[in-house]
Amino acid sequence: MGRNSRKVDILHAASKIVSERGIFNLTLEATAEEAGISKGGLLYHYPSKEALVKGMVDHLASNYREKIENNAKADPKDVGKWTRAYVDVTFKNTYENKDMNSGLLAAKAVNADLLNPIRDLYTEWQRDIENDGIDPVKATIIRLATDGIWLAELFDIYHIGEEKKEIIYARLKEWIDEQKPE
Amino acid sequence: MGRNSRKVDILHAASKIVSERGIFNLTLEATAEEAGISKGGLLYHYPSKEALVKGMVDHLASNYREKIENNAKADPKDVGKWTRAYVDVTFKNTYENKDMNSGLLAAKAVNADLLNPIRDLYTEWQRDIENDGIDPVKATIIRLATDGIWLAELFDIYHIGEEKKEIIYARLKEWIDEQKPE
DNA sequence: GAAAGAGTACCGTCTGGATGGTATAGTAAT
DNA sequence: ATTACTATACCATCCAGACGGTACTCTTTC
């Protein structure tokens, strides 16, 4: 299994189509063209549209999980490390990781069950954040506010400005750090 | 224009299809059947699929705006009234108003420009919340946390439990009320 | 060491079914 | 006469997935 870059290329192509042209334009042909391969070649790697979308979700889920885990484990301070990791990774990713957006949008449209890996992720994170050595209610609110920003952007409903975003980010980080371990 | 209930019925039918069967099953025929009318009759009221989805978004946008406005205006306390209205209406609506969900999902899929009325709404609310007589950063975080809950539910990514939701709600309301006017 | 086979990674075409939208003729109520 | 439909037929387009190839690289067998 030397090369898997082709599979990832296809995933990126699909994401690009969804974010630029919308879910209804995510066809196998368009994806193949965007990825620079033939339809037959695409079907070789992902034997159905659903498999393609599943590939998108699984890919982003494992990436996201890994990032948060690494962040939390590298944190020198134990108290609040999961909450901090969630806030940091999500704030930094919102722009870079457009794949996230598109994969979720596509999965929600094609087959909601494909979102299961994401649901598992959130269940885990919520558990970790509630046992982070700080007030669990405040920690949850911090997580929710972070979600509020990226979900509104994903949905293209409201984009908070860069400056405001920084101020919110700073305040949330303050809140995490000012919490006393019990 | 005595009767417009038929138009609203159609909107409800469309919403139901989107939330139960997904966007790809929102076809004109399915909508007509769900609404109990013929395809011709549906096309009479909404001459295209895009018009139908636009109808969904416009309907929910005006409903939502009205609710928040009424809430804020009926609030006996001036300080924090917009933030309170946003939190109250959104928390109460999350379950009842599934139309919201479906209309947004459909619009995002069909034509993102149809979301403009929603964007305008958020721009207004953000302005009101920032000038609500309380710390604008905290007010914004409260709004974002509220968004975090309903957007995650809309997206079916994470459903916070009823008890936790009540606790979050209470805490957010506390935060609004403990703010001193400047 | 040459032929045969197996596996991988594709390419390009075809078809059946679904769907958006049009059209038309007719009905019932106001 | 106009509004608000019903009912049915129809068309053009799109697309998922099937299918039959091709090309290349290993590995096995004789």
Coordinates of C-alpha atoms (C1' of nucleotides) in Angstrom, one line a residue:
Chain A
M1 CA 0.0 0.0 0.0
G2 CA 2.6 2.4 -1.0
R3 CA 0.5 5.2 -2.4
N4 CA -2.8 6.4 -0.9
S5 CA -2.5 10.0 -2.1
R6 CA -4.8 9.3 -5.0
K7 CA -7.6 8.5 -2.6
V8 CA -7.0 11.6 -0.5
D9 CA -6.8 13.7 -3.7
I10 CA -10.3 12.4 -4.6
L11 CA -11.5 13.4 -1.2
H12 CA -10.1 16.9 -1.6
A13 CA -11.7 17.2 -5.0
A14 CA -15.1 16.2 -3.7
S15 CA -14.8 18.7 -0.8
K16 CA -13.9 21.4 -3.2
I17 CA -17.0 20.8 -5.3
V18 CA -19.3 20.7 -2.3
S19 CA -17.9 23.9 -0.8
E20 CA -17.8 25.8 -4.1
R21 CA -20.7 24.5 -6.1
G22 CA -23.0 22.9 -3.5
I23 CA -24.1 19.4 -2.7
F24 CA -26.2 19.0 -5.8
N25 CA -23.2 19.4 -8.0
L26 CA -21.3 16.6 -6.2
T27 CA -21.6 14.0 -9.0
L28 CA -19.2 11.2 -9.6
E29 CA -18.3 12.6 -13.0
A30 CA -17.6 16.1 -11.6
T31 CA -15.5 14.6 -8.8
A32 CA -13.5 12.5 -11.2
E33 CA -12.9 15.5 -13.4
E34 CA -11.8 17.7 -10.5
A35 CA -9.5 15.0 -9.3
G36 CA -8.0 14.6 -12.8
I37 CA -9.0 10.9 -13.2
S38 CA -11.8 9.1 -15.1
K39 CA -15.1 8.1 -13.7
G40 CA -14.0 4.5 -13.9
G41 CA -10.9 5.3 -12.0
L42 CA -12.9 7.0 -9.3
L43 CA -15.3 4.1 -9.0
Y44 CA -12.3 1.9 -8.5
H45 CA -11.3 3.7 -5.3
Y46 CA -14.8 4.5 -4.1
P47 CA -17.4 2.1 -5.5
S48 CA -20.4 4.3 -4.9
K49 CA -21.3 7.9 -4.1
E50 CA -22.0 6.9 -0.5
A51 CA -18.6 5.3 -0.2
L52 CA -17.1 8.5 -1.4
V53 CA -18.9 10.6 1.2
K54 CA -18.2 8.1 3.9
G55 CA -14.5 8.5 2.9
M56 CA -14.8 12.2 3.4
V57 CA -16.3 12.0 6.9
D58 CA -14.0 9.2 8.1
H59 CA -11.0 11.1 6.9
L60 CA -11.9 14.4 8.7
A61 CA -13.1 12.6 11.8
S62 CA -9.8 10.8 12.3
N63 CA -7.8 14.0 11.5
Y64 CA -9.8 16.0 14.0
R65 CA -9.6 13.4 16.7
E66 CA -5.9 13.1 16.3
K67 CA -5.3 16.9 16.5
I68 CA -7.3 17.3 19.7
E69 CA -5.7 14.3 21.3
N70 CA -2.2 15.5 20.4
N71 CA -3.0 19.0 21.7
A72 CA -4.3 17.8 25.0
K73 CA -1.4 15.4 25.6
A74 CA 1.2 18.0 24.8
D75 CA -0.4 20.5 27.2
P76 CA 2.0 21.2 30.1
K77 CA -1.0 22.1 32.4
D78 CA -3.4 19.3 33.2
V79 CA -6.3 21.3 34.4
G80 CA -8.5 22.3 31.5
K81 CA -6.3 20.6 28.9
W82 CA -9.2 19.1 26.9
T83 CA -11.2 22.3 26.9
R84 CA -8.1 24.2 25.8
A85 CA -7.4 21.6 23.1
Y86 CA -10.9 21.8 21.7
V87 CA -10.9 25.6 21.6
D88 CA -7.5 25.9 20.1
V89 CA -7.9 23.3 17.4
T90 CA -11.3 24.5 16.4
F91 CA -10.4 28.2 16.3
K92 CA -7.3 27.4 14.3
N93 CA -9.0 25.0 11.9
T94 CA -12.0 27.0 10.9
Y95 CA -10.4 28.5 7.9
E96 CA -7.8 25.9 6.9
N97 CA -9.9 22.8 7.2
K98 CA -12.7 23.5 4.8
D99 CA -12.9 19.7 4.3
M100 CA -14.6 19.5 7.6
N101 CA -17.4 21.6 6.3
S102 CA -18.0 19.9 3.1
G103 CA -17.8 16.4 4.4
L104 CA -20.4 17.1 7.0
L105 CA -22.7 18.9 4.5
A106 CA -22.4 16.0 2.1
A107 CA -23.0 13.4 4.7
K108 CA -26.1 15.2 6.1
A109 CA -27.5 15.3 2.6
V110 CA -26.6 11.8 1.4
N111 CA -27.1 9.6 4.4
A112 CA -27.2 11.0 8.0
D113 CA -25.8 7.7 9.4
L114 CA -22.5 8.6 7.8
L115 CA -22.3 11.2 10.5
N116 CA -21.9 8.6 13.2
P117 CA -18.1 9.0 13.5
I118 CA -18.6 12.7 14.2
R119 CA -21.3 12.0 16.8
D120 CA -18.9 9.6 18.5
L121 CA -16.3 12.3 18.5
Y122 CA -18.5 14.8 20.2
T123 CA -19.7 12.3 22.8
E124 CA -16.1 11.6 23.7
W125 CA -15.1 15.3 23.8
Q126 CA -18.1 16.2 25.9
R127 CA -17.1 13.5 28.4
D128 CA -13.5 14.7 28.5
I129 CA -14.5 18.3 28.8
E130 CA -16.8 17.6 31.7
N131 CA -13.9 15.8 33.5
D132 CA -11.3 18.4 32.8
G133 CA -10.8 19.6 36.4
I134 CA -12.8 22.7 35.9
D135 CA -16.5 23.7 36.3
P136 CA -18.2 21.4 33.8
V137 CA -21.0 23.8 33.1
K138 CA -18.6 26.6 32.2
A139 CA -16.5 24.2 30.2
T140 CA -19.5 23.1 28.3
I141 CA -20.5 26.6 27.6
I142 CA -17.0 27.4 26.3
R143 CA -17.3 24.4 24.0
L144 CA -20.7 25.4 22.8
A145 CA -19.6 29.0 22.0
T146 CA -16.7 27.5 20.0
D147 CA -19.2 25.3 18.1
G148 CA -21.4 28.4 17.6
I149 CA -18.6 30.1 15.6
W150 CA -17.6 27.2 13.4
L151 CA -21.0 25.9 12.8
A152 CA -22.3 29.3 11.8
E153 CA -19.4 29.6 9.4
L154 CA -19.9 26.1 8.1
F155 CA -23.5 26.9 7.4
D156 CA -22.6 30.3 6.0
I157 CA -25.1 31.9 8.2
Y158 CA -22.9 34.3 10.1
H159 CA -19.2 35.0 9.9
I160 CA -17.8 36.8 12.9
G161 CA -15.0 39.2 12.0
E162 CA -11.4 38.3 12.6
E163 CA -10.9 40.9 15.3
K164 CA -14.0 39.9 17.2
K165 CA -13.0 36.3 16.9
E166 CA -9.7 37.0 18.5
I167 CA -11.3 38.8 21.4
I168 CA -13.7 35.9 21.9
Y169 CA -10.9 33.4 21.7
A170 CA -8.9 35.3 24.3
R171 CA -11.8 35.6 26.7
L172 CA -12.6 31.9 26.5
K173 CA -9.0 31.0 27.1
E174 CA -9.0 33.3 30.2
W175 CA -12.1 31.6 31.5
I176 CA -10.4 28.2 31.2
D177 CA -7.2 29.4 33.0
E178 CA -8.9 31.3 35.8
Q179 CA -10.8 28.1 36.9
K180 CA -9.4 26.6 40.1
P181 CA -9.0 22.8 40.3
E182 CA -11.5 21.4 42.7
Chain B
M1 CA -56.1 37.0 -0.2
G2 CA -58.4 35.2 2.2
R3 CA -56.7 31.9 2.4
N4 CA -53.0 31.5 2.5
S5 CA -53.0 28.4 4.6
R6 CA -52.5 26.2 1.6
K7 CA -49.2 27.9 0.9
V8 CA -48.1 27.4 4.5
D9 CA -49.3 23.8 4.3
I10 CA -47.0 23.2 1.4
L11 CA -44.1 24.8 3.3
H12 CA -44.7 22.4 6.2
A13 CA -44.9 19.5 3.9
A14 CA -41.6 20.4 2.3
S15 CA -40.0 20.8 5.7
K16 CA -41.3 17.5 6.8
I17 CA -39.7 15.8 3.9
V18 CA -36.4 17.4 4.3
S19 CA -36.2 16.6 8.0
E20 CA -37.4 13.1 7.7
R21 CA -36.1 11.9 4.4
G22 CA -33.2 14.4 3.6
I23 CA -32.7 17.0 0.9
F24 CA -32.3 14.6 -2.0
N25 CA -35.9 13.4 -1.4
L26 CA -37.3 16.9 -1.6
T27 CA -38.8 16.6 -5.1
L28 CA -41.8 18.5 -6.4
E29 CA -43.9 15.4 -6.7
A30 CA -43.1 14.2 -3.1
T31 CA -43.9 17.6 -1.8
A32 CA -47.2 17.7 -3.6
E33 CA -48.1 14.3 -2.3
E34 CA -47.2 15.2 1.3
A35 CA -49.2 18.3 1.1
G36 CA -52.2 16.4 -0.4
I37 CA -52.3 18.3 -3.6
S38 CA -51.4 17.6 -7.2
K39 CA -48.1 18.6 -8.7
G40 CA -49.9 21.1 -10.9
G41 CA -51.4 22.7 -7.8
L42 CA -48.0 22.9 -6.2
L43 CA -46.5 24.6 -9.2
Y44 CA -49.4 27.0 -9.2
H45 CA -48.3 28.4 -5.8
Y46 CA -44.5 27.9 -6.1
P47 CA -43.5 27.9 -9.8
S48 CA -40.2 26.3 -9.2
K49 CA -38.3 24.3 -6.6
E50 CA -36.1 27.3 -5.9
A51 CA -39.3 29.4 -5.2
L52 CA -40.5 26.7 -2.8
V53 CA -37.2 26.7 -0.9
K54 CA -37.2 30.5 -0.9
G55 CA -40.7 30.4 0.6
M56 CA -39.4 28.2 3.4
V57 CA -36.6 30.5 4.3
D58 CA -38.6 33.7 4.1
H59 CA -41.3 32.2 6.2
L60 CA -39.0 31.1 9.0
A61 CA -37.0 34.3 8.9
S62 CA -40.0 36.5 9.4
N63 CA -41.4 34.2 12.1
Y64 CA -38.1 34.2 14.0
R65 CA -37.5 37.9 13.7
E66 CA -41.0 38.6 15.0
K67 CA -40.6 36.3 18.0
I68 CA -37.4 37.9 19.1
E69 CA -38.7 41.4 18.6
N70 CA -41.8 40.7 20.6
N71 CA -39.8 39.1 23.4
A72 CA -37.4 42.0 23.7
K73 CA -40.1 44.6 23.6
A74 CA -42.2 42.8 26.2
D75 CA -39.2 42.5 28.6
P76 CA -39.8 44.6 31.7
K77 CA -36.0 45.0 32.2
D78 CA -34.2 47.0 29.6
V79 CA -30.6 45.9 30.3
G80 CA -29.9 42.6 28.5
K81 CA -33.3 42.4 26.9
W82 CA -32.0 41.4 23.4
T83 CA -29.6 38.8 24.7
R84 CA -32.4 37.4 26.9
A85 CA -34.8 37.4 24.0
Y86 CA -32.3 35.5 21.8
V87 CA -31.6 32.9 24.4
D88 CA -35.2 32.4 25.4
V89 CA -36.6 32.1 21.9
T90 CA -33.8 29.9 20.6
F91 CA -33.9 27.5 23.6
K92 CA -37.7 27.2 23.4
N93 CA -37.8 26.8 19.7
T94 CA -35.2 24.2 19.1
Y95 CA -37.7 21.4 19.3
E96 CA -40.9 22.9 18.1
N97 CA -39.6 24.7 15.1
K98 CA -38.1 22.0 13.0
D99 CA -39.0 24.1 10.0
M100 CA -36.1 26.3 10.8
N101 CA -33.8 23.3 10.4
S102 CA -35.2 22.1 7.2
G103 CA -35.5 25.4 5.5
L104 CA -31.9 26.2 6.1
L105 CA -30.7 22.8 5.1
A106 CA -32.7 23.0 1.9
A107 CA -31.5 26.5 1.1
K108 CA -27.9 25.7 1.7
A109 CA -28.2 22.8 -0.7
V110 CA -30.3 24.5 -3.4
N111 CA -28.9 28.0 -3.6
A112 CA -26.9 29.6 -0.8
D113 CA -28.1 33.0 -1.8
L114 CA -31.5 32.1 -0.4
L115 CA -30.0 32.3 3.0
N116 CA -29.6 36.0 2.8
P117 CA -32.6 36.8 4.9
I118 CA -31.1 34.7 7.7
R119 CA -27.8 36.5 7.3
D120 CA -29.5 39.8 7.7
L121 CA -31.2 38.6 10.8
Y122 CA -28.0 37.6 12.4
T123 CA -26.3 40.8 11.6
E124 CA -29.2 42.7 13.2
W125 CA -29.2 40.5 16.3
Q126 CA -25.4 40.8 16.7
R127 CA -25.7 44.5 16.6
D128 CA -28.6 44.5 19.2
I129 CA -26.8 42.2 21.5
E130 CA -23.6 44.2 21.4
N131 CA -25.6 47.3 22.4
D132 CA -27.6 45.6 25.1
G133 CA -26.2 47.5 28.1
I134 CA -24.0 44.6 29.2
D135 CA -20.5 43.5 28.4
P136 CA -20.6 42.9 24.6
V137 CA -18.0 40.1 24.6
K138 CA -19.9 38.2 27.3
A139 CA -23.2 38.8 25.5
T140 CA -21.7 37.5 22.2
I141 CA -20.4 34.4 23.9
I142 CA -23.8 33.8 25.3
R143 CA -25.3 34.1 21.9
L144 CA -22.7 31.8 20.4
A145 CA -23.2 29.1 23.0
T146 CA -26.9 29.2 22.2
D147 CA -26.1 28.9 18.6
G148 CA -23.8 26.0 19.4
I149 CA -26.7 24.0 20.8
W150 CA -29.2 24.6 18.1
L151 CA -26.8 24.3 15.2
A152 CA -25.4 21.1 16.5
E153 CA -29.0 19.8 16.8
L154 CA -30.0 21.1 13.4
F155 CA -27.0 19.3 12.0
D156 CA -27.7 16.2 14.0
I157 CA -24.1 16.2 15.2
Y158 CA -24.7 16.4 18.9
H159 CA -27.8 16.5 21.0
I160 CA -27.2 17.7 24.5
G161 CA -29.6 16.1 27.0
E162 CA -32.7 17.9 28.3
E163 CA -31.3 18.2 31.9
K164 CA -27.9 19.6 30.8
K165 CA -29.7 21.9 28.5
E166 CA -31.7 23.3 31.4
I167 CA -28.6 23.8 33.4
I168 CA -26.8 25.6 30.6
Y169 CA -29.9 27.8 30.0
A170 CA -30.1 28.7 33.7
R171 CA -26.4 29.6 33.8
L172 CA -26.6 31.8 30.7
K173 CA -29.6 33.6 32.1
E174 CA -27.7 34.2 35.3
W175 CA -24.8 35.7 33.4
I176 CA -27.1 38.1 31.6
D177 CA -28.8 39.2 34.8
E178 CA -25.6 39.6 36.9
Q179 CA -24.2 42.1 34.4
K180 CA -24.2 45.7 35.7
P181 CA -25.3 48.4 33.3
E182 CA -22.2 50.6 32.5
Chain C
dG1 C1' 14.5 -17.6 -17.9
dA2 C1' 10.3 -17.4 -20.4
dA3 C1' 5.5 -17.9 -20.3
dA4 C1' 1.4 -17.6 -17.7
dG5 C1' -1.3 -15.7 -14.3
dA6 C1' -2.8 -12.6 -10.7
dG7 C1' -3.5 -8.2 -8.8
dT8 C1' -3.7 -3.2 -9.1
dA9 C1' -4.9 1.0 -11.0
dC10 C1' -7.0 2.9 -13.9
dC11 C1' -10.1 4.6 -18.8
dG12 C1' -14.4 5.5 -21.4
dT13 C1' -19.0 4.2 -22.8
dC14 C1' -23.8 3.0 -22.1
dT15 C1' -28.3 2.7 -20.1
dG16 C1' -32.3 2.9 -17.1
dG17 C1' -34.6 5.6 -14.1
dA18 C1' -35.6 9.8 -11.9
dT19 C1' -36.7 14.6 -12.0
dG20 C1' -37.7 19.6 -13.0
dG21 C1' -40.5 21.9 -15.6
dT22 C1' -44.2 22.5 -19.4
dA23 C1' -48.6 21.9 -21.3
dT24 C1' -53.3 21.2 -21.5
dA25 C1' -58.0 20.1 -20.5
dG26 C1' -61.3 20.2 -17.1
dT27 C1' -63.8 21.4 -12.4
dA28 C1' -65.6 24.1 -8.5
dA29 C1' -66.4 28.1 -6.1
dT30 C1' -66.8 33.1 -5.8
Chain D
dA1 C1' -64.5 35.8 -15.4
dT2 C1' -61.1 34.8 -12.2
dT3 C1' -59.0 32.0 -8.8
dA4 C1' -57.5 27.9 -7.2
dC5 C1' -56.9 24.1 -8.1
dT6 C1' -57.1 18.4 -10.2
dA7 C1' -55.3 15.0 -13.4
dT8 C1' -52.5 13.4 -16.7
dA9 C1' -49.2 13.3 -20.2
dC10 C1' -44.9 14.6 -21.8
dC11 C1' -40.0 16.0 -22.7
dA12 C1' -35.2 16.9 -22.1
dT13 C1' -31.7 16.4 -19.1
dC14 C1' -28.9 14.4 -15.8
dC15 C1' -26.5 10.9 -13.3
dA16 C1' -25.3 6.4 -10.7
dG17 C1' -23.5 2.5 -11.4
dA18 C1' -22.4 -1.4 -14.6
dC19 C1' -19.4 -3.1 -17.8
dG20 C1' -15.6 -4.2 -20.7
dG21 C1' -11.3 -2.8 -21.7
dT22 C1' -6.1 -1.4 -21.1
dA23 C1' -1.5 -1.1 -19.1
dC24 C1' 1.7 -2.2 -15.9
dT25 C1' 4.0 -4.9 -12.2
dC26 C1' 4.8 -8.5 -9.5
dT27 C1' 4.9 -13.7 -8.7
dT28 C1' 4.6 -18.4 -9.7
dT29 C1' 5.3 -22.4 -12.5
dC30 C1' 7.5 -25.2 -16.0

